mmCIF file of C-alpha atoms in Angstrom:
data_model
loop_
_atom_site.group_PDB
_atom_site.id
_atom_site.type_symbol
_atom_site.label_atom_id
_atom_site.label_comp_id
_atom_site.label_asym_id
_atom_site.label_seq_id
_atom_site.Cartn_x
_atom_site.Cartn_y
_atom_site.Cartn_z
ATOM 1 C CA GLN A 1 -102.322 3.592 -222.457
ATOM 2 C CA VAL A 2 -99.607 0.907 -224.007
ATOM 3 C CA GLN A 3 -98.095 2.238 -227.168
ATOM 4 C CA LEU A 4 -94.912 2.742 -229.578
ATOM 5 C CA VAL A 5 -95.091 5.801 -231.090
ATOM 6 C CA GLN A 6 -92.679 6.262 -233.907
ATOM 7 C CA SER A 7 -90.392 9.034 -235.902
ATOM 8 C CA GLY A 8 -91.430 11.084 -239.134
ATOM 9 C CA ALA A 9 -91.353 10.349 -242.735
ATOM 10 C CA GLU A 10 -87.850 10.372 -244.244
ATOM 11 C CA VAL A 11 -86.587 10.680 -247.788
ATOM 12 C CA LYS A 12 -83.265 9.156 -248.681
ATOM 13 C CA LYS A 13 -81.285 9.215 -251.630
ATOM 14 C CA PRO A 14 -79.747 5.845 -252.715
ATOM 15 C CA GLY A 15 -76.619 4.360 -250.545
ATOM 16 C CA ALA A 16 -77.754 6.288 -248.150
ATOM 17 C CA SER A 17 -78.637 5.100 -244.194
ATOM 18 C CA VAL A 18 -82.082 5.761 -242.124
ATOM 19 C CA LYS A 19 -81.962 5.759 -238.973
ATOM 20 C CA VAL A 20 -86.105 5.008 -237.510
ATOM 21 C CA SER A 21 -86.935 5.969 -233.602
ATOM 22 C CA CYS A 22 -89.902 3.740 -231.730
ATOM 23 C CA LYS A 23 -90.822 5.116 -228.365
ATOM 24 C CA ALA A 24 -92.603 3.284 -225.821
ATOM 25 C CA SER A 25 -95.029 4.380 -223.396
ATOM 26 C CA GLY A 26 -97.224 3.121 -220.819
ATOM 27 C CA TYR A 27 -95.406 -0.416 -219.832
ATOM 28 C CA THR A 28 -91.625 -1.489 -218.673
ATOM 29 C CA PHE A 29 -90.126 -1.131 -222.044
ATOM 30 C CA THR A 30 -87.300 -3.705 -221.468
ATOM 31 C CA SER A 31 -89.584 -6.378 -220.114
ATOM 32 C CA TYR A 32 -90.831 -6.726 -224.457
ATOM 33 C CA ASP A 33 -89.114 -7.772 -227.226
ATOM 34 C CA ILE A 34 -89.149 -5.064 -230.400
ATOM 35 C CA ASN A 35 -89.518 -6.395 -233.320
ATOM 36 C CA TRP A 36 -89.330 -4.567 -237.386
ATOM 37 C CA VAL A 37 -91.777 -5.452 -239.878
ATOM 38 C CA ARG A 38 -91.694 -3.620 -243.053
ATOM 39 C CA GLN A 39 -94.340 -3.143 -245.574
ATOM 40 C CA ALA A 40 -93.710 -1.641 -249.249
ATOM 41 C CA THR A 41 -96.673 0.033 -250.943
ATOM 42 C CA GLY A 42 -99.299 -2.513 -251.779
ATOM 43 C CA GLN A 43 -97.385 -5.363 -250.642
ATOM 44 C CA GLY A 44 -97.495 -7.756 -247.682
ATOM 45 C CA LEU A 45 -95.545 -7.426 -244.286
ATOM 46 C CA GLU A 46 -91.951 -8.427 -244.018
ATOM 47 C CA TRP A 47 -90.166 -9.045 -240.859
ATOM 48 C CA MET A 48 -86.787 -7.817 -240.281
ATOM 49 C CA GLY A 49 -85.538 -8.447 -236.931
ATOM 50 C CA TRP A 50 -85.811 -8.647 -232.980
ATOM 51 C CA MET A 51 -84.152 -6.711 -230.195
ATOM 52 C CA ASN A 52 -84.400 -7.716 -226.778
ATOM 53 C CA PRO A 53 -84.312 -4.288 -225.007
ATOM 54 C CA ASN A 54 -83.457 -5.600 -221.531
ATOM 55 C CA SER A 55 -80.041 -7.147 -222.741
ATOM 56 C CA GLY A 56 -79.553 -5.422 -226.136
ATOM 57 C CA ASN A 57 -79.671 -8.866 -228.159
ATOM 58 C CA THR A 58 -80.585 -8.506 -231.626
ATOM 59 C CA GLY A 59 -81.778 -11.160 -234.532
ATOM 60 C CA TYR A 60 -81.706 -10.536 -238.163
ATOM 61 C CA ALA A 61 -83.573 -11.946 -240.873
ATOM 62 C CA GLN A 62 -80.964 -13.313 -243.200
ATOM 63 C CA LYS A 63 -82.115 -10.763 -246.127
ATOM 64 C CA PHE A 64 -81.210 -7.680 -243.910
ATOM 65 C CA GLN A 65 -77.978 -9.124 -242.478
ATOM 66 C CA GLY A 66 -75.186 -7.154 -243.170
ATOM 67 C CA ARG A 67 -77.589 -3.892 -243.546
ATOM 68 C CA VAL A 68 -79.461 -3.623 -240.460
ATOM 69 C CA THR A 69 -78.782 -2.695 -236.960
ATOM 70 C CA MET A 70 -81.258 -2.736 -234.096
ATOM 71 C CA THR A 71 -80.129 -0.603 -231.078
ATOM 72 C CA ARG A 72 -81.854 0.624 -227.860
ATOM 73 C CA ASN A 73 -81.808 3.707 -225.545
ATOM 74 C CA THR A 74 -83.489 2.368 -222.057
ATOM 75 C CA SER A 75 -83.474 6.248 -220.411
ATOM 76 C CA ILE A 76 -86.011 7.031 -222.817
ATOM 77 C CA SER A 77 -87.769 4.070 -223.556
ATOM 78 C CA THR A 78 -86.762 4.094 -227.534
ATOM 79 C CA ALA A 79 -85.679 1.792 -229.532
ATOM 80 C CA TYR A 80 -83.876 1.940 -232.874
ATOM 81 C CA MET A 81 -83.778 0.097 -236.377
ATOM 82 C CA GLU A 82 -80.960 1.662 -238.708
ATOM 83 C CA LEU A 83 -81.186 0.627 -242.063
ATOM 84 C CA SER A 84 -77.965 1.502 -244.398
ATOM 85 C CA SER A 85 -76.890 1.325 -248.365
ATOM 86 C CA LEU A 86 -80.586 2.271 -248.977
ATOM 87 C CA ARG A 87 -81.724 1.055 -252.735
ATOM 88 C CA SER A 88 -85.587 1.907 -254.167
ATOM 89 C CA GLU A 89 -86.239 -1.212 -253.193
ATOM 90 C CA ASP A 90 -86.335 -0.320 -249.317
ATOM 91 C CA THR A 91 -88.980 1.940 -250.138
ATOM 92 C CA ALA A 92 -91.854 1.134 -247.303
ATOM 93 C CA VAL A 93 -93.208 1.720 -244.444
ATOM 94 C CA TYR A 94 -91.543 0.762 -241.597
ATOM 95 C CA TYR A 95 -93.472 -0.649 -238.393
ATOM 96 C CA CYS A 96 -91.744 -1.537 -234.816
ATOM 97 C CA ALA A 97 -93.977 -4.037 -232.821
ATOM 98 C CA ARG A 98 -93.844 -5.369 -229.323
ATOM 99 C CA PHE A 99 -93.629 -9.059 -228.842
ATOM 100 C CA ARG A 100 -95.841 -10.661 -225.953
ATOM 101 C CA ARG A 101 -94.636 -13.571 -224.843
ATOM 102 C CA ALA A 102 -97.962 -14.539 -222.807
ATOM 103 C CA VAL A 103 -99.488 -14.071 -226.872
ATOM 104 C CA ASP A 104 -96.987 -15.275 -228.724
ATOM 105 C CA ALA A 105 -97.648 -12.748 -231.127
ATOM 106 C CA PHE A 106 -97.002 -8.885 -231.841
ATOM 107 C CA ASP A 107 -99.565 -7.403 -230.028
ATOM 108 C CA ILE A 108 -98.749 -3.465 -229.952
ATOM 109 C CA TRP A 109 -97.524 -1.786 -233.119
ATOM 110 C CA GLY A 110 -96.601 1.703 -234.186
ATOM 111 C CA GLN A 111 -97.973 3.929 -236.478
ATOM 112 C CA GLY A 112 -95.623 3.222 -239.159
ATOM 113 C CA THR A 113 -92.854 5.290 -240.778
ATOM 114 C CA MET A 114 -92.419 5.610 -244.214
ATOM 115 C CA VAL A 115 -89.138 5.682 -245.931
ATOM 116 C CA THR A 116 -88.672 6.616 -249.363
ATOM 117 C CA VAL A 117 -85.480 6.235 -251.077
ATOM 118 C CA SER A 118 -85.234 8.240 -254.319
ATOM 119 C CA SER A 119 -82.408 9.604 -255.952
ATOM 120 C CA GLU B 1 -88.021 -21.363 -243.606
ATOM 121 C CA ILE B 2 -91.522 -22.126 -243.127
ATOM 122 C CA VAL B 3 -93.393 -20.630 -245.739
ATOM 123 C CA LEU B 4 -97.164 -19.415 -245.291
ATOM 124 C CA THR B 5 -99.855 -20.057 -247.849
ATOM 125 C CA GLN B 6 -102.992 -17.574 -247.860
ATOM 126 C CA SER B 7 -105.884 -18.233 -249.639
ATOM 127 C CA PRO B 8 -107.911 -16.632 -251.321
ATOM 128 C CA ALA B 9 -106.372 -13.583 -252.569
ATOM 129 C CA THR B 10 -109.395 -11.827 -252.108
ATOM 130 C CA LEU B 11 -112.793 -12.537 -250.810
ATOM 131 C CA SER B 12 -115.850 -10.608 -252.048
ATOM 132 C CA LEU B 13 -118.414 -11.107 -249.602
ATOM 133 C CA SER B 14 -121.428 -8.483 -248.598
ATOM 134 C CA PRO B 15 -122.394 -7.450 -244.783
ATOM 135 C CA GLY B 16 -123.679 -10.148 -242.774
ATOM 136 C CA GLU B 17 -122.352 -13.055 -244.717
ATOM 137 C CA ARG B 18 -119.782 -15.462 -243.037
ATOM 138 C CA ALA B 19 -115.838 -15.060 -244.608
ATOM 139 C CA THR B 20 -113.538 -18.163 -244.559
ATOM 140 C CA LEU B 21 -109.835 -17.354 -244.428
ATOM 141 C CA SER B 22 -107.076 -20.545 -245.228
ATOM 142 C CA CYS B 23 -103.618 -20.250 -244.426
ATOM 143 C CA ARG B 24 -101.672 -23.256 -244.985
ATOM 144 C CA ALA B 25 -98.079 -23.638 -243.782
ATOM 145 C CA SER B 26 -95.358 -25.396 -245.805
ATOM 146 C CA GLN B 27 -94.329 -27.548 -242.291
ATOM 147 C CA SER B 28 -95.902 -27.680 -239.163
ATOM 148 C CA VAL B 29 -96.340 -24.644 -236.501
ATOM 149 C CA SER B 30 -98.127 -27.197 -234.229
ATOM 150 C CA SER B 31 -100.591 -24.266 -232.929
ATOM 151 C CA TYR B 32 -98.038 -21.249 -233.252
ATOM 152 C CA LEU B 33 -100.148 -19.628 -235.206
ATOM 153 C CA ALA B 34 -101.508 -15.552 -235.552
ATOM 154 C CA TRP B 35 -104.133 -13.501 -237.472
ATOM 155 C CA TYR B 36 -104.028 -9.897 -238.002
ATOM 156 C CA GLN B 37 -106.091 -7.239 -239.819
ATOM 157 C CA GLN B 38 -105.187 -4.163 -241.644
ATOM 158 C CA LYS B 39 -107.072 -1.328 -243.059
ATOM 159 C CA PRO B 40 -105.964 1.125 -245.552
ATOM 160 C CA GLY B 41 -103.259 3.355 -244.072
ATOM 161 C CA GLN B 42 -103.482 1.745 -240.501
ATOM 162 C CA ALA B 43 -100.954 -0.737 -238.565
ATOM 163 C CA PRO B 44 -101.941 -4.502 -238.423
ATOM 164 C CA ARG B 45 -103.792 -5.080 -235.423
ATOM 165 C CA LEU B 46 -103.480 -8.329 -233.459
ATOM 166 C CA LEU B 47 -106.734 -10.786 -233.539
ATOM 167 C CA ILE B 48 -106.048 -14.074 -232.754
ATOM 168 C CA TYR B 49 -103.305 -15.873 -230.991
ATOM 169 C CA ASP B 50 -102.108 -19.216 -230.989
ATOM 170 C CA ALA B 51 -104.585 -20.519 -233.764
ATOM 171 C CA SER B 52 -107.767 -20.138 -231.867
ATOM 172 C CA ASN B 53 -107.445 -17.419 -229.197
ATOM 173 C CA ARG B 54 -108.978 -14.304 -229.159
ATOM 174 C CA ALA B 55 -106.773 -10.919 -228.438
ATOM 175 C CA THR B 56 -108.390 -8.714 -225.992
ATOM 176 C CA GLY B 57 -111.071 -6.624 -227.368
ATOM 177 C CA ILE B 58 -111.956 -8.793 -230.311
ATOM 178 C CA PRO B 59 -115.150 -9.252 -231.187
ATOM 179 C CA ALA B 60 -116.728 -12.681 -230.556
ATOM 180 C CA ARG B 61 -117.779 -12.872 -234.002
ATOM 181 C CA PHE B 62 -113.939 -13.522 -235.254
ATOM 182 C CA SER B 63 -112.762 -17.115 -234.780
ATOM 183 C CA GLY B 64 -109.874 -19.190 -235.644
ATOM 184 C CA SER B 65 -108.930 -22.869 -235.893
ATOM 185 C CA GLY B 66 -106.512 -25.401 -237.011
ATOM 186 C CA SER B 67 -103.095 -26.798 -236.401
ATOM 187 C CA GLY B 68 -100.150 -28.516 -237.720
ATOM 188 C CA THR B 69 -100.256 -26.936 -241.091
ATOM 189 C CA ASP B 70 -104.101 -25.625 -241.636
ATOM 190 C CA PHE B 71 -105.691 -22.884 -240.332
ATOM 191 C CA THR B 72 -108.846 -20.959 -240.881
ATOM 192 C CA LEU B 73 -110.335 -17.625 -239.791
ATOM 193 C CA THR B 74 -113.692 -17.496 -239.650
ATOM 194 C CA ILE B 75 -115.807 -13.884 -239.272
ATOM 195 C CA SER B 76 -119.413 -15.196 -238.653
ATOM 196 C CA SER B 77 -121.583 -12.156 -239.671
ATOM 197 C CA LEU B 78 -119.422 -9.737 -241.732
ATOM 198 C CA GLU B 79 -120.224 -5.991 -240.161
ATOM 199 C CA PRO B 80 -118.676 -2.971 -242.777
ATOM 200 C CA GLU B 81 -115.802 -2.337 -240.325
ATOM 201 C CA ASP B 82 -114.333 -5.764 -241.064
ATOM 202 C CA PHE B 83 -113.414 -5.214 -244.791
ATOM 203 C CA ALA B 84 -109.542 -5.575 -244.477
ATOM 204 C CA VAL B 85 -106.764 -7.453 -245.572
ATOM 205 C CA TYR B 86 -105.713 -10.359 -243.160
ATOM 206 C CA TYR B 87 -102.298 -11.795 -242.459
ATOM 207 C CA CYS B 88 -101.310 -15.036 -240.605
ATOM 208 C CA GLN B 89 -98.200 -15.287 -239.137
ATOM 209 C CA GLN B 90 -96.006 -18.301 -237.490
ATOM 210 C CA ARG B 91 -93.308 -17.836 -234.835
ATOM 211 C CA SER B 92 -92.627 -21.996 -235.025
ATOM 212 C CA ASN B 93 -88.884 -20.744 -235.861
ATOM 213 C CA TRP B 94 -88.606 -18.538 -233.524
ATOM 214 C CA PRO B 95 -87.252 -15.891 -233.445
ATOM 215 C CA LEU B 96 -87.955 -16.176 -237.251
ATOM 216 C CA TRP B 97 -91.131 -14.992 -237.680
ATOM 217 C CA THR B 98 -92.919 -15.152 -241.515
ATOM 218 C CA PHE B 99 -96.216 -13.971 -242.717
ATOM 219 C CA GLY B 100 -98.660 -15.370 -245.331
ATOM 220 C CA GLN B 101 -99.054 -13.069 -248.187
ATOM 221 C CA GLY B 102 -102.644 -11.540 -246.976
ATOM 222 C CA THR B 103 -106.115 -12.192 -248.011
ATOM 223 C CA LYS B 104 -108.364 -8.969 -248.783
ATOM 224 C CA VAL B 105 -112.130 -9.002 -248.017
ATOM 225 C CA GLU B 106 -113.707 -6.481 -250.232
ATOM 226 C CA ILE B 107 -117.294 -5.720 -250.587
ATOM 227 C CA LYS B 108 -119.544 -7.519 -253.099
#
């Protein structure tokens, strides 16, 4: 079935970087944009950016520009989100989500990856 | 940036009752509005796209309406599994996406 499977939980120190993976299966990886959304504990959803897996083109929310990098490896149908210069406020669950143009929305989501930033 | 404001923050209702959730945009988003449901410990799930279209597998008790700046998600008769947090999302300024802050539907 169509699914996105993310990498496991991470614990990082302030100032470090984290790289989260998102493996797609059940569909053609290069045909759908991947977006990243994060959610701090008890808070709402915050969009971080998107990537076109075919071209590698990306677009980032202004808040994260300069700190986030979205990449992909098409040979293994996997997208990556790397966030640098981590601070405690980056502690959150990070989701990847597939954008389906036919519905103008995110129709498939990964299970989420908990990233904890703590000294 | 378009801001989405959801109301109320919390809705306390009993199973079988009707739920009406509101999402207001700071400027027109045409019909480019989606609704998601999120249960504790789970990823969001797409319910409604383009303001009024149910996503695949979504029960008919869920309906969406509105255009421009004012949108509504209605759950006609709450089932126990419908108690969750609901978010609206806009893509009018594509590729920039924003979400509302969420409405929690809780059991009264």
